[in-house]
Structure formats: C-alpha cells, structure tokens
Amino acid sequence: MGSALLEGTEVSKRFGGLQVLSRVSFRVDPGEIVALIGPNGAGKTTLFNLISGLLPPTGGSIRLGAHTLTGLPAHRISRLGVGRTFQTPRPFMDMTALDNVRVAALFTERQAGPAHGLLSLVGLADVAGMPARHLPAGSRKLLELAMALALGPQVVLLDEILAGLTPTEVQAATGIFRRIRDERGVALFWVEHVMHAVMQTAERIVVLHHGEVICEGGPQAVAQDARVLEAYLGREDSS
Ligand SMILES: Nc1ncnc2c1ncn2[C@@H]1O[C@H](COP(=O)(O)OP(=O)(O)OP(=O)(O)O)[C@@H](O)[C@H]1O
Ligand SMILES: [Mg+2]
C-alpha cells in the first residue's frame, strides 16, 4: 500500500449528548473510488462535514497528503484540494449552469480547464445557458460536481449524488465518475444509497452504522458480510 491521499484516524463527533461518530478511521488513495454506505442517520453526511471543515471533530484527525485538515476553515480545505457536493444542492439559482462553474473557478489558482469542458464532462453541455433553478434536482447535483471540479481537487466528496436520477441517468453518471477518475486522476469518496451503482463502480466500500465502521472491503466481500446485512435489515438483536 502506498501513502493515502485522504486519511481519517479515529475521527469522532458528538452533538451534545449524541455520539454521532465513534473513532471512524478511513483512507482514500489517489485516484480511488471509495463508497461510504450505511443506513439513514449512520453519520455519513456528518463525516463529510468534518472532512470539509464545516464542523469541527470532537476527536481524531484528518489529513490530505502531508496537510493536517483538522482545525482548518472550509475554504482552506477546499483550496488544498478537497471538493464536495451536497445532499441538497445549492448552486446560484439565478445564474446559468455555465456561470455557476465559472464562478466556482474564480476561487482557485489551479487550472481545471474551461468551464464548458467541465459541463460536458458531467453531461450538462446542452443546458449550459439555462438558469440553475430550471434544472431538475438531479442535474443540479451534477452541476455541483462540475463546480467542485472547477477548483482542481484531488478528491471530491459526493453526497447521494444519484438520488433523483432515472436508471439511465444513473448509468451515465457512474460512467462520468470513472472518466473523472481516469482522465483527471481525481479520487472520489462517495456516499450513496443506490446500491447497484455502488457495487458496479466503487473499488472499495466503507460501511458506517450508528457512527462506527462495521465493515470495509471490496464490493463482493461487503455484500456478503453478515453485519452489513443485519444493519440494513435492522435486526439489531438477531443472532
Ligand atoms: N448539526 C447537528 N446537530 C445535532 N445532531 C445532528 C447534526 N447533524 C446531524 N445530526 C445527527 O447525527 C446523526 C447522523 O446524521 P447524518 O446526517 O450524518 O446521517 P447520514 O448517514 O448522512 O443519513 P442519511 O443517509 O439519512 O443522509 C443523526 O442522528 C442526525 O440527527
Ligand atoms: Mg446524509
């Protein structure tokens, strides 16, 4: 194993009396597609909020290459090369898709290429001139992906980016993820509930349940893991 690109060590988060993440360790290698799955409320979005600096962890550390991210403000983390999309996307609604990508690119010195090329990469070239508010929710998520790529990231955190897409769009999107990885060398850390897409696309899967990593491995191993099946079937006390 080489050195990790993005690595968390025993990361914890408590909200008042609620322990949402407990000693979560994870790694994403350069150019790797890693899925983060788990039932609703497992703590997936919270982990992304800690990585991207929107919330401080209550324990543990997170680093990107040689940089310690823990304690840095979100804009520094973004500039160091961690992009993200949100479970509920929030582009500038009155701006066109193309202008949203152009605005995102203003905040970096890295050269990610022309904005329209990024829109083409995510399959939105046809709606480049359309205000974001007229895009369906699924397209807004892909727009956020293009905006994240405009910052020239090393890794992008995707939070349920396939929710609301049709099966055909899901197939197209997973092809886009592979192209982003293959052509730009960008690693993806990807929260997703659309399980067949995860199984086809992710190289490694991390499973969170009640804020703890209960399983980690390749798609086949994870799909056959008894703890994972129990977590999804909700039989907490079964033998
Ligand atoms: N800012 C907050 N303050 C208090 N509790 C929070 C906060 N953010 C999240 N939580 C709680 O943390 C737990 C994990 O939430 P989180 O959104 O991380 O789950 P998730 O795995 O992303 O779920 P989903 O699959 O439904 O998106 C939930 O119990 C949630 O209510
Ligand atoms: Mg979530």
Coordinates of N, CA and C and ligand atoms in Angstrom, one line a residue:
M1 N 0.8 -1.2 0.0 CA 0.0 0.0 0.0 C 0.9 1.3 0.0
G2 N 0.6 2.2 -0.9 CA 1.3 3.5 -0.9 C 0.7 4.4 0.2
S3 N 1.1 5.7 0.1 CA 0.5 6.5 1.1 C -0.9 7.0 0.7
A4 N -1.7 7.2 1.7 CA -3.1 7.6 1.5 C -3.2 9.0 1.0
L5 N -4.2 9.4 0.1 CA -4.4 10.8 -0.2 C -5.2 11.4 0.9
L6 N -6.3 10.9 1.3 CA -7.2 11.4 2.3 C -7.3 10.3 3.4
E7 N -7.0 10.7 4.6 CA -6.9 9.7 5.7 C -7.5 10.3 7.0
G8 N -8.4 9.5 7.6 CA -9.0 9.9 8.9 C -8.6 8.9 9.9
T9 N -8.2 9.3 11.1 CA -7.8 8.4 12.1 C -8.6 8.7 13.4
E10 N -9.4 7.6 13.7 CA -10.2 7.6 14.9 C -11.0 8.9 15.1
V11 N -11.7 9.3 14.0 CA -12.5 10.6 14.0 C -13.8 10.4 14.7
S12 N -14.1 11.3 15.7 CA -15.3 11.2 16.5 C -16.0 12.6 16.4
K13 N -17.4 12.5 16.6 CA -18.2 13.7 16.6 C -19.3 13.5 17.6
R14 N -19.5 14.4 18.5 CA -20.6 14.4 19.5 C -21.4 15.7 19.3
F15 N -22.7 15.6 19.2 CA -23.5 16.8 19.3 C -24.2 16.7 20.6
G16 N -23.8 17.6 21.6 CA -24.3 17.5 22.9 C -24.2 16.1 23.5
G17 N -25.3 15.4 23.8 CA -25.2 14.1 24.4 C -25.2 13.0 23.3
L18 N -25.3 13.4 22.0 CA -25.4 12.4 21.0 C -24.1 12.1 20.3
Q19 N -23.6 10.9 20.5 CA -22.3 10.5 19.8 C -22.7 10.0 18.4
V20 N -22.4 10.8 17.4 CA -22.8 10.6 16.0 C -21.7 9.8 15.3
L21 N -20.4 10.0 15.6 CA -19.3 9.2 15.0 C -18.4 8.8 16.1
S22 N -18.0 7.5 16.1 CA -17.1 7.0 17.1 C -15.8 6.4 16.5
R23 N -14.7 7.1 16.6 CA -13.4 6.5 16.2 C -13.5 5.9 14.8
V24 N -13.9 6.7 13.9 CA -14.0 6.3 12.5 C -12.7 6.5 11.8
S25 N -12.1 5.5 11.3 CA -10.8 5.6 10.5 C -11.1 5.2 9.1
F26 N -10.5 5.9 8.1 CA -10.8 5.6 6.7 C -9.6 6.1 5.9
R27 N -9.4 5.6 4.7 CA -8.4 6.1 3.8 C -8.9 6.1 2.4
V28 N -8.6 7.1 1.6 CA -8.9 7.1 0.2 C -7.5 7.3 -0.5
D29 N -7.2 6.4 -1.4 CA -5.9 6.5 -2.1 C -6.0 7.4 -3.3
P30 N -4.9 7.9 -3.9 CA -5.0 8.7 -5.1 C -5.7 8.0 -6.2
G31 N -6.7 8.7 -6.8 CA -7.4 8.1 -7.9 C -8.4 7.0 -7.6
E32 N -8.7 6.8 -6.4 CA -9.5 5.7 -6.0 C -11.0 6.1 -5.8
I33 N -11.9 5.2 -6.1 CA -13.3 5.5 -5.9 C -13.8 4.6 -4.7
V34 N -14.0 5.3 -3.6 CA -14.4 4.6 -2.4 C -15.8 5.0 -2.0
A35 N -16.7 4.1 -1.8 CA -18.1 4.4 -1.4 C -18.2 4.3 0.1
L36 N -19.0 5.2 0.6 CA -19.3 5.3 2.1 C -20.8 5.0 2.2
I37 N -21.2 3.8 2.7 CA -22.6 3.5 2.8 C -23.0 3.3 4.2
G38 N -24.3 3.1 4.4 CA -24.9 2.9 5.8 C -26.3 3.4 5.8
P39 N -27.1 2.9 6.8 CA -28.5 3.3 6.9 C -28.6 4.8 7.2
N40 N -29.8 5.3 7.0 CA -30.1 6.7 7.3 C -29.7 7.0 8.8
G41 N -29.0 8.1 8.9 CA -28.6 8.6 10.3 C -27.3 7.9 10.8
A42 N -26.7 7.2 9.9 CA -25.4 6.5 10.3 C -24.3 7.4 10.6
G43 N -24.4 8.7 10.0 CA -23.3 9.6 10.3 C -22.5 10.0 9.0
K44 N -23.0 9.6 7.9 CA -22.2 9.8 6.6 C -22.0 11.2 6.3
T45 N -23.1 12.0 6.3 CA -23.0 13.4 5.9 C -22.2 14.2 7.0
T46 N -22.4 13.8 8.3 CA -21.6 14.4 9.3 C -20.1 14.2 9.1
L47 N -19.7 13.0 8.7 CA -18.3 12.7 8.4 C -17.8 13.6 7.3
F48 N -18.6 13.8 6.2 CA -18.2 14.8 5.2 C -18.1 16.2 5.7
N49 N -19.0 16.6 6.6 CA -18.9 17.9 7.2 C -17.7 18.1 8.0
L50 N -17.2 17.0 8.6 CA -15.9 17.1 9.3 C -14.7 17.2 8.4
I51 N -14.7 16.4 7.3 CA -13.6 16.4 6.3 C -13.5 17.8 5.7
S52 N -14.7 18.3 5.3 CA -14.7 19.6 4.5 C -14.6 20.8 5.4
G53 N -14.6 20.6 6.7 CA -14.3 21.7 7.7 C -15.5 22.5 8.0
L54 N -16.7 22.0 7.7 CA -17.9 22.8 8.1 C -18.2 22.6 9.6
L55 N -17.8 21.5 10.1 CA -17.9 21.2 11.6 C -16.6 20.7 12.1
P56 N -16.2 21.1 13.4 CA -15.0 20.5 13.9 C -15.3 19.1 14.5
P57 N -14.3 18.2 14.4 CA -14.5 16.9 15.1 C -14.3 17.1 16.6
T58 N -14.9 16.2 17.4 CA -14.6 16.2 18.8 C -13.4 15.3 19.2
G59 N -12.9 14.5 18.2 CA -11.8 13.7 18.4 C -11.2 13.2 17.1
G60 N -9.9 12.8 17.1 CA -9.3 12.2 16.0 C -8.7 13.3 15.0
S61 N -8.1 12.8 13.9 CA -7.5 13.7 13.0 C -7.8 13.3 11.5
I62 N -7.7 14.3 10.6 CA -7.9 14.1 9.2 C -6.8 14.8 8.5
R63 N -6.2 14.0 7.5 CA -5.2 14.7 6.7 C -5.4 14.4 5.2
L64 N -4.9 15.4 4.4 CA -4.8 15.2 3.0 C -3.3 15.3 2.6
G65 N -2.8 14.1 2.1 CA -1.4 14.1 1.9 C -0.6 14.5 3.1
A66 N 0.3 15.5 3.0 CA 1.1 16.0 4.1 C 0.4 17.0 5.0
H67 N -0.8 17.4 4.6 CA -1.5 18.5 5.3 C -2.5 18.0 6.3
T68 N -2.4 18.5 7.5 CA -3.5 18.2 8.5 C -4.6 19.1 8.3
L69 N -5.8 18.5 8.0 CA -7.0 19.3 7.8 C -7.7 19.7 9.0
T70 N -7.6 18.9 10.1 CA -8.3 19.2 11.3 C -8.0 20.6 11.8
G71 N -9.1 21.3 12.0 CA -8.9 22.7 12.6 C -8.8 23.8 11.5
L72 N -8.7 23.4 10.2 CA -8.6 24.4 9.2 C -10.0 24.8 8.8
P73 N -10.2 26.1 8.4 CA -11.5 26.5 7.9 C -11.9 25.9 6.5
A74 N -13.1 25.8 6.2 CA -13.6 25.1 5.0 C -12.9 25.7 3.7
H75 N -12.7 27.0 3.6 CA -12.2 27.5 2.4 C -10.7 27.0 2.2
R76 N -10.0 26.9 3.3 CA -8.6 26.4 3.2 C -8.6 24.9 2.7
I77 N -9.5 24.1 3.3 CA -9.6 22.7 2.9 C -10.0 22.6 1.5
S78 N -10.9 23.4 1.0 CA -11.3 23.3 -0.4 C -10.1 23.7 -1.3
R79 N -9.3 24.7 -0.9 CA -8.2 25.2 -1.7 C -7.1 24.1 -1.7
L80 N -7.0 23.4 -0.6 CA -5.9 22.3 -0.6 C -6.3 21.2 -1.5
G81 N -7.5 21.1 -1.9 CA -7.9 20.0 -2.9 C -9.0 19.1 -2.5
V82 N -9.8 19.4 -1.6 CA -11.0 18.6 -1.2 C -12.2 19.3 -1.7
G83 N -12.9 18.8 -2.8 CA -14.1 19.3 -3.2 C -15.3 18.5 -2.7
R84 N -16.5 19.0 -2.8 CA -17.7 18.3 -2.3 C -18.9 18.7 -3.0
T85 N -19.9 17.8 -3.0 CA -21.3 18.2 -3.4 C -22.2 17.9 -2.2
F86 N -23.3 18.6 -2.2 CA -24.2 18.5 -1.0 C -25.4 17.6 -1.3
Q87 N -25.9 17.0 -0.2 CA -27.1 16.2 -0.3 C -28.3 17.0 -0.9
T88 N -28.4 18.3 -0.5 CA -29.3 19.2 -1.1 C -28.5 20.3 -1.8
P89 N -28.4 20.2 -3.1 CA -27.5 21.1 -3.9 C -27.9 22.6 -3.8
R90 N -27.0 23.4 -3.8 CA -27.3 24.9 -3.7 C -26.4 25.7 -4.6
P91 N -26.6 25.5 -5.9 CA -25.9 26.4 -6.9 C -26.6 27.8 -6.8
F92 N -26.0 28.8 -7.4 CA -26.7 30.1 -7.5 C -27.8 30.0 -8.5
M93 N -29.1 30.0 -8.0 CA -30.2 29.6 -8.8 C -30.5 30.5 -10.0
D94 N -30.2 31.8 -9.9 CA -30.5 32.7 -11.0 C -29.4 32.8 -12.1
M95 N -28.2 32.1 -11.7 CA -27.2 32.1 -12.7 C -27.3 30.9 -13.6
T96 N -26.8 31.0 -14.8 CA -26.8 29.8 -15.7 C -25.8 28.8 -15.2
A97 N -26.0 27.6 -15.7 CA -25.1 26.5 -15.3 C -23.7 26.8 -15.6
L98 N -23.4 27.4 -16.8 CA -22.1 27.8 -17.2 C -21.5 28.8 -16.2
D99 N -22.3 29.8 -15.9 CA -21.7 30.9 -15.0 C -21.5 30.3 -13.6
N100 N -22.3 29.4 -13.1 CA -22.0 28.7 -11.8 C -20.6 28.1 -11.8
V101 N -20.3 27.4 -12.9 CA -19.0 26.8 -13.0 C -17.9 27.8 -13.1
R102 N -18.1 28.9 -13.8 CA -17.1 30.0 -14.0 C -16.9 30.6 -12.6
V103 N -18.0 30.9 -11.8 CA -17.8 31.5 -10.5 C -17.0 30.6 -9.6
A104 N -17.3 29.3 -9.6 CA -16.5 28.4 -8.8 C -15.0 28.5 -9.1
A105 N -14.7 28.6 -10.4 CA -13.3 28.6 -10.9 C -12.6 29.9 -10.5
L106 N -13.3 30.9 -10.1 CA -12.7 32.2 -9.7 C -11.9 32.0 -8.4
F107 N -12.3 31.0 -7.6 CA -11.7 30.8 -6.2 C -10.5 29.9 -6.2
T108 N -9.9 29.7 -7.3 CA -8.7 28.9 -7.3 C -7.6 29.4 -8.3
E109 N -6.4 29.1 -8.0 CA -5.3 29.3 -9.0 C -5.0 28.1 -9.8
R110 N -5.6 26.9 -9.4 CA -5.4 25.7 -10.1 C -6.1 25.8 -11.5
Q111 N -5.5 25.2 -12.5 CA -6.1 25.2 -13.8 C -6.9 23.9 -14.0
A112 N -8.2 24.0 -13.9 CA -9.1 22.9 -14.1 C -9.6 22.8 -15.6
G113 N -9.3 23.8 -16.4 CA -9.7 23.8 -17.8 C -11.0 24.7 -17.9
P114 N -11.4 24.9 -19.2 CA -12.5 25.8 -19.4 C -13.8 25.2 -18.8
A115 N -14.7 26.2 -18.4 CA -15.9 25.8 -17.7 C -16.8 24.9 -18.6
H116 N -16.9 25.2 -19.9 CA -17.8 24.4 -20.7 C -17.3 23.0 -20.8
G117 N -16.0 22.8 -20.8 CA -15.4 21.4 -20.8 C -15.9 20.6 -19.6
L118 N -15.9 21.3 -18.4 CA -16.3 20.6 -17.2 C -17.8 20.3 -17.3
L119 N -18.6 21.2 -17.9 CA -20.1 20.9 -18.0 C -20.3 19.7 -19.0
S120 N -19.5 19.7 -20.0 CA -19.6 18.5 -20.9 C -19.2 17.2 -20.2
L121 N -18.2 17.3 -19.4 CA -17.7 16.1 -18.7 C -18.8 15.5 -17.8
V122 N -19.7 16.4 -17.2 CA -20.7 15.9 -16.3 C -22.1 15.7 -17.1
G123 N -22.0 15.9 -18.4 CA -23.2 15.7 -19.3 C -24.2 16.8 -19.3
L124 N -23.8 18.0 -19.0 CA -24.7 19.2 -18.9 C -24.4 20.2 -20.0
A125 N -23.7 19.8 -21.1 CA -23.3 20.8 -22.1 C -24.6 21.4 -22.7
D126 N -25.6 20.6 -22.9 CA -26.8 21.1 -23.5 C -27.6 22.1 -22.8
V127 N -27.4 22.2 -21.4 CA -28.1 23.1 -20.6 C -27.2 24.2 -20.0
A128 N -26.1 24.4 -20.7 CA -25.1 25.4 -20.2 C -25.7 26.8 -20.0
G129 N -26.6 27.2 -20.9 CA -27.2 28.6 -20.8 C -28.4 28.7 -19.9
M130 N -28.8 27.6 -19.3 CA -30.1 27.6 -18.6 C -29.8 28.0 -17.1
P131 N -30.7 28.8 -16.5 CA -30.5 29.2 -15.1 C -30.6 27.9 -14.3
A132 N -29.9 27.8 -13.2 CA -29.8 26.6 -12.4 C -31.2 26.3 -11.8
R133 N -32.0 27.3 -11.6 CA -33.3 27.0 -11.0 C -34.2 26.2 -11.9
H134 N -33.9 26.2 -13.2 CA -34.7 25.5 -14.2 C -34.2 24.0 -14.4
L135 N -33.1 23.7 -13.8 CA -32.6 22.4 -13.9 C -33.3 21.4 -12.9
P136 N -33.6 20.2 -13.3 CA -34.1 19.2 -12.3 C -33.1 18.9 -11.2
A137 N -33.6 18.5 -10.1 CA -32.7 18.3 -8.9 C -31.5 17.4 -9.3
G138 N -31.7 16.4 -10.1 CA -30.5 15.5 -10.4 C -29.5 16.2 -11.2
S139 N -29.9 17.1 -12.1 CA -28.9 17.9 -12.9 C -28.2 18.9 -12.0
R140 N -28.9 19.4 -11.0 CA -28.2 20.4 -10.1 C -27.1 19.7 -9.4
K141 N -27.3 18.4 -9.0 CA -26.2 17.7 -8.4 C -25.0 17.6 -9.3
L142 N -25.2 17.2 -10.5 CA -24.1 17.1 -11.5 C -23.5 18.5 -11.7
L143 N -24.3 19.5 -11.7 CA -23.7 20.9 -11.8 C -22.8 21.1 -10.6
E144 N -23.2 20.7 -9.4 CA -22.3 20.9 -8.3 C -21.0 20.1 -8.4
L145 N -21.1 19.0 -9.1 CA -19.9 18.2 -9.3 C -19.0 19.0 -10.3
A146 N -19.5 19.6 -11.3 CA -18.7 20.4 -12.2 C -18.1 21.6 -11.5
M147 N -18.9 22.2 -10.6 CA -18.4 23.3 -9.8 C -17.2 22.8 -8.9
A148 N -17.4 21.7 -8.3 CA -16.3 21.1 -7.4 C -15.1 20.9 -8.3
L149 N -15.2 20.3 -9.5 CA -14.1 20.0 -10.3 C -13.4 21.3 -10.8
A150 N -14.1 22.4 -10.9 CA -13.5 23.7 -11.3 C -12.4 24.1 -10.4
L151 N -12.5 23.6 -9.1 CA -11.5 24.0 -8.2 C -10.2 23.1 -8.3
G152 N -10.2 22.2 -9.2 CA -9.0 21.4 -9.4 C -8.7 20.5 -8.2
P153 N -9.7 19.8 -7.7 CA -9.5 19.0 -6.5 C -8.7 17.7 -6.7
Q154 N -8.1 17.2 -5.6 CA -7.5 15.8 -5.7 C -8.5 14.8 -5.3
V155 N -9.5 15.2 -4.5 CA -10.6 14.2 -4.1 C -11.9 15.0 -4.0
V156 N -13.0 14.4 -4.4 CA -14.3 15.1 -4.3 C -15.2 14.2 -3.4
L157 N -15.9 14.8 -2.5 CA -16.8 14.1 -1.6 C -18.2 14.2 -2.3
L158 N -18.8 13.1 -2.6 CA -20.1 13.1 -3.3 C -21.2 12.6 -2.3
D159 N -22.2 13.5 -2.0 CA -23.2 13.1 -1.0 C -24.5 12.7 -1.7
E160 N -24.8 11.5 -1.9 CA -26.0 11.0 -2.6 C -26.3 11.7 -3.9
I161 N -25.3 11.7 -4.7 CA -25.4 12.5 -6.0 C -26.4 11.8 -7.0
L162 N -26.7 10.5 -6.8 CA -27.5 9.8 -7.7 C -29.0 9.8 -7.3
A163 N -29.3 10.3 -6.2 CA -30.7 10.4 -5.7 C -31.5 11.2 -6.7
G164 N -32.6 10.7 -7.2 CA -33.5 11.5 -8.1 C -33.2 11.4 -9.5
L165 N -32.1 10.6 -9.9 CA -31.8 10.3 -11.3 C -32.6 9.1 -11.8
T166 N -32.9 9.1 -13.0 CA -33.5 7.9 -13.6 C -32.5 6.8 -13.8
P167 N -32.9 5.6 -14.0 CA -31.9 4.5 -14.2 C -30.9 4.8 -15.3
T168 N -31.4 5.4 -16.4 CA -30.5 5.7 -17.5 C -29.5 6.8 -17.1
E169 N -30.0 7.8 -16.3 CA -29.1 8.8 -15.8 C -28.1 8.3 -14.8
V170 N -28.5 7.3 -14.0 CA -27.6 6.7 -13.1 C -26.4 6.0 -13.8
Q171 N -26.7 5.3 -14.9 CA -25.7 4.6 -15.7 C -24.7 5.6 -16.2
A172 N -25.3 6.7 -16.8 CA -24.5 7.8 -17.3 C -23.6 8.4 -16.3
A173 N -24.1 8.6 -15.1 CA -23.4 9.2 -14.0 C -22.2 8.4 -13.5
T174 N -22.4 7.1 -13.4 CA -21.3 6.2 -13.0 C -20.2 6.2 -14.0
G175 N -20.6 6.3 -15.3 CA -19.6 6.4 -16.4 C -18.8 7.7 -16.2
I176 N -19.5 8.8 -15.8 CA -18.9 10.1 -15.6 C -17.9 10.0 -14.5
F177 N -18.3 9.3 -13.4 CA -17.3 9.2 -12.2 C -16.0 8.5 -12.7
R178 N -16.2 7.4 -13.5 CA -15.0 6.7 -13.9 C -14.1 7.6 -14.8
R179 N -14.8 8.4 -15.7 CA -14.0 9.3 -16.5 C -13.2 10.4 -15.7
I180 N -13.9 10.9 -14.7 CA -13.3 11.9 -13.8 C -12.0 11.3 -13.2
R181 N -12.2 10.1 -12.8 CA -11.0 9.4 -12.1 C -9.9 9.1 -13.2
D182 N -10.4 8.5 -14.3 CA -9.4 8.1 -15.3 C -8.7 9.3 -16.0
E183 N -9.5 10.3 -16.4 CA -8.9 11.4 -17.2 C -8.3 12.5 -16.3
R184 N -8.8 12.7 -15.1 CA -8.3 13.8 -14.3 C -7.6 13.3 -13.0
G185 N -7.6 12.0 -12.8 CA -6.9 11.4 -11.6 C -7.5 11.9 -10.3
V186 N -8.8 12.3 -10.4 CA -9.5 12.7 -9.1 C -10.0 11.5 -8.4
A187 N -9.8 11.4 -7.1 CA -10.3 10.4 -6.3 C -11.7 10.8 -5.8
L188 N -12.6 9.8 -5.6 CA -14.0 10.1 -5.2 C -14.2 9.3 -3.9
F189 N -14.8 10.1 -2.9 CA -15.3 9.5 -1.6 C -16.8 9.7 -1.7
W190 N -17.6 8.7 -1.8 CA -18.9 8.7 -2.4 C -20.0 8.1 -1.5
V191 N -20.8 8.9 -0.8 CA -22.0 8.5 0.0 C -23.1 8.2 -1.0
E192 N -23.6 7.0 -0.9 CA -24.7 6.6 -1.9 C -25.6 5.5 -1.3
H193 N -26.9 5.7 -1.7 CA -27.9 4.6 -1.3 C -28.3 3.8 -2.5
V194 N -27.9 4.2 -3.7 CA -28.2 3.4 -4.9 C -27.2 2.3 -5.1
M195 N -27.6 1.2 -4.4 CA -26.6 0.1 -4.1 C -26.0 -0.5 -5.4
H196 N -26.8 -0.8 -6.4 CA -26.3 -1.5 -7.6 C -25.2 -0.6 -8.2
A197 N -25.4 0.7 -8.2 CA -24.4 1.6 -8.8 C -23.1 1.5 -8.0
V198 N -23.2 1.5 -6.7 CA -22.1 1.4 -5.8 C -21.3 0.1 -6.1
M199 N -22.1 -1.0 -6.2 CA -21.4 -2.3 -6.4 C -20.7 -2.4 -7.7
Q200 N -21.2 -1.7 -8.7 CA -20.6 -1.7 -10.1 C -19.4 -0.8 -10.2
T201 N -19.4 0.3 -9.3 CA -18.4 1.4 -9.6 C -17.3 1.5 -8.5
A202 N -17.7 1.3 -7.3 CA -16.7 1.5 -6.2 C -15.7 0.4 -6.2
E203 N -14.4 0.8 -5.9 CA -13.4 -0.2 -5.8 C -13.3 -0.7 -4.4
R204 N -13.7 0.1 -3.4 CA -13.7 -0.3 -2.0 C -15.0 0.4 -1.4
I205 N -15.5 -0.3 -0.4 CA -16.7 0.2 0.3 C -16.4 0.3 1.8
V206 N -16.8 1.4 2.4 CA -16.7 1.5 3.9 C -18.2 1.6 4.4
V207 N -18.5 0.8 5.4 CA -19.9 0.8 5.9 C -19.9 1.4 7.3
L208 N -20.8 2.4 7.4 CA -21.0 3.0 8.7 C -22.3 2.6 9.2
H209 N -22.4 2.3 10.6 CA -23.7 2.0 11.2 C -23.6 2.6 12.6
H210 N -24.6 3.4 13.0 CA -24.5 4.1 14.3 C -23.2 4.7 14.6
G211 N -22.6 5.4 13.5 CA -21.4 6.1 13.7 C -20.1 5.3 13.9
E212 N -20.2 4.0 13.6 CA -19.0 3.2 13.6 C -18.8 2.5 12.3
V213 N -17.5 2.3 11.9 CA -17.2 1.5 10.7 C -17.4 0.0 11.1
I214 N -18.4 -0.6 10.5 CA -18.7 -2.1 10.8 C -18.1 -3.0 9.7
C215 N -17.7 -2.5 8.6 CA -17.1 -3.3 7.6 C -16.4 -2.5 6.5
E216 N -15.4 -3.0 5.9 CA -14.7 -2.3 4.9 C -14.1 -3.3 3.9
G217 N -14.2 -3.1 2.6 CA -13.6 -4.1 1.7 C -14.1 -3.9 0.3
G218 N -13.8 -4.9 -0.6 CA -14.3 -4.8 -1.9 C -15.8 -5.1 -2.0
P219 N -16.5 -4.7 -3.1 CA -18.0 -4.9 -3.2 C -18.5 -6.3 -2.9
Q220 N -17.8 -7.3 -3.4 CA -18.3 -8.7 -3.1 C -18.2 -9.0 -1.6
A221 N -17.1 -8.7 -1.0 CA -17.0 -9.0 0.4 C -18.0 -8.3 1.3
V222 N -18.2 -7.0 1.0 CA -19.1 -6.2 1.8 C -20.6 -6.7 1.6
A223 N -20.9 -7.1 0.3 CA -22.3 -7.6 0.1 C -22.6 -8.9 0.8
Q224 N -21.6 -9.6 1.2 CA -21.8 -10.9 1.8 C -21.6 -10.8 3.3
D225 N -21.3 -9.6 3.9 CA -20.9 -9.5 5.3 C -22.1 -9.6 6.2
A226 N -22.2 -10.4 7.1 CA -23.3 -10.6 8.0 C -23.7 -9.3 8.7
R227 N -22.7 -8.6 9.2 CA -23.0 -7.3 10.0 C -23.7 -6.3 9.1
V228 N -23.2 -6.3 7.8 CA -23.8 -5.3 6.9 C -25.2 -5.6 6.6
L229 N -25.5 -6.9 6.4 CA -26.9 -7.3 6.1 C -27.8 -7.0 7.3
E230 N -27.3 -7.3 8.5 CA -28.1 -7.0 9.7 C -28.4 -5.5 9.8
A231 N -27.4 -4.7 9.5 CA -27.5 -3.3 9.6 C -28.6 -2.8 8.7
Y232 N -28.7 -3.3 7.5 CA -29.7 -2.9 6.5 C -31.0 -3.5 6.8
L233 N -31.0 -4.7 7.4 CA -32.3 -5.3 7.6 C -32.9 -4.9 9.0
G234 N -32.0 -4.2 9.8 CA -32.5 -3.6 11.0 C -32.7 -4.6 12.1
R235 N -32.1 -5.8 12.0 CA -32.3 -6.8 13.1 C -31.1 -6.7 14.0
E236 N -31.2 -5.7 14.9 CA -30.1 -5.4 15.8 C -29.7 -6.5 16.7
D237 N -30.8 -7.2 17.2 CA -30.5 -8.2 18.2 C -30.6 -9.6 17.7
S238 N -30.5 -9.8 16.4 CA -30.5 -11.2 15.9 C -29.2 -11.9 16.1
S239 N -29.3 -13.2 16.2 CA -28.0 -13.9 16.5 C -27.3 -14.3 15.2
Ligands
LIG1 N1 -25.8 19.7 13.4 C1 -26.4 18.6 14.1 N2 -26.8 18.7 15.4 C2 -27.3 17.7 16.0 N3 -27.4 16.4 15.5 C3 -27.0 16.3 14.2 C4 -26.5 17.3 13.4 N4 -26.2 16.9 12.2 C5 -26.5 15.6 12.2 N5 -27.0 15.2 13.4 C6 -27.5 13.9 13.8 O1 -26.4 13.0 13.5 C7 -26.9 11.7 13.1 C8 -26.3 11.4 11.8 O2 -26.7 12.3 10.8 P1 -26.1 12.3 9.3 O3 -26.9 13.4 8.6 O4 -24.7 12.4 9.4 O5 -26.6 10.9 8.8 P2 -26.5 10.2 7.3 O6 -25.7 9.0 7.5 O7 -25.9 11.2 6.4 O8 -28.0 9.9 7.0 P3 -28.8 10.0 5.6 O9 -28.5 8.7 4.9 O10 -30.2 10.0 6.0 O11 -28.4 11.2 4.8 C9 -28.4 11.9 13.0 O12 -28.9 11.3 14.2 C10 -28.6 13.4 13.0 O13 -29.9 13.7 13.5
MG2 MG -26.7 12.2 4.7

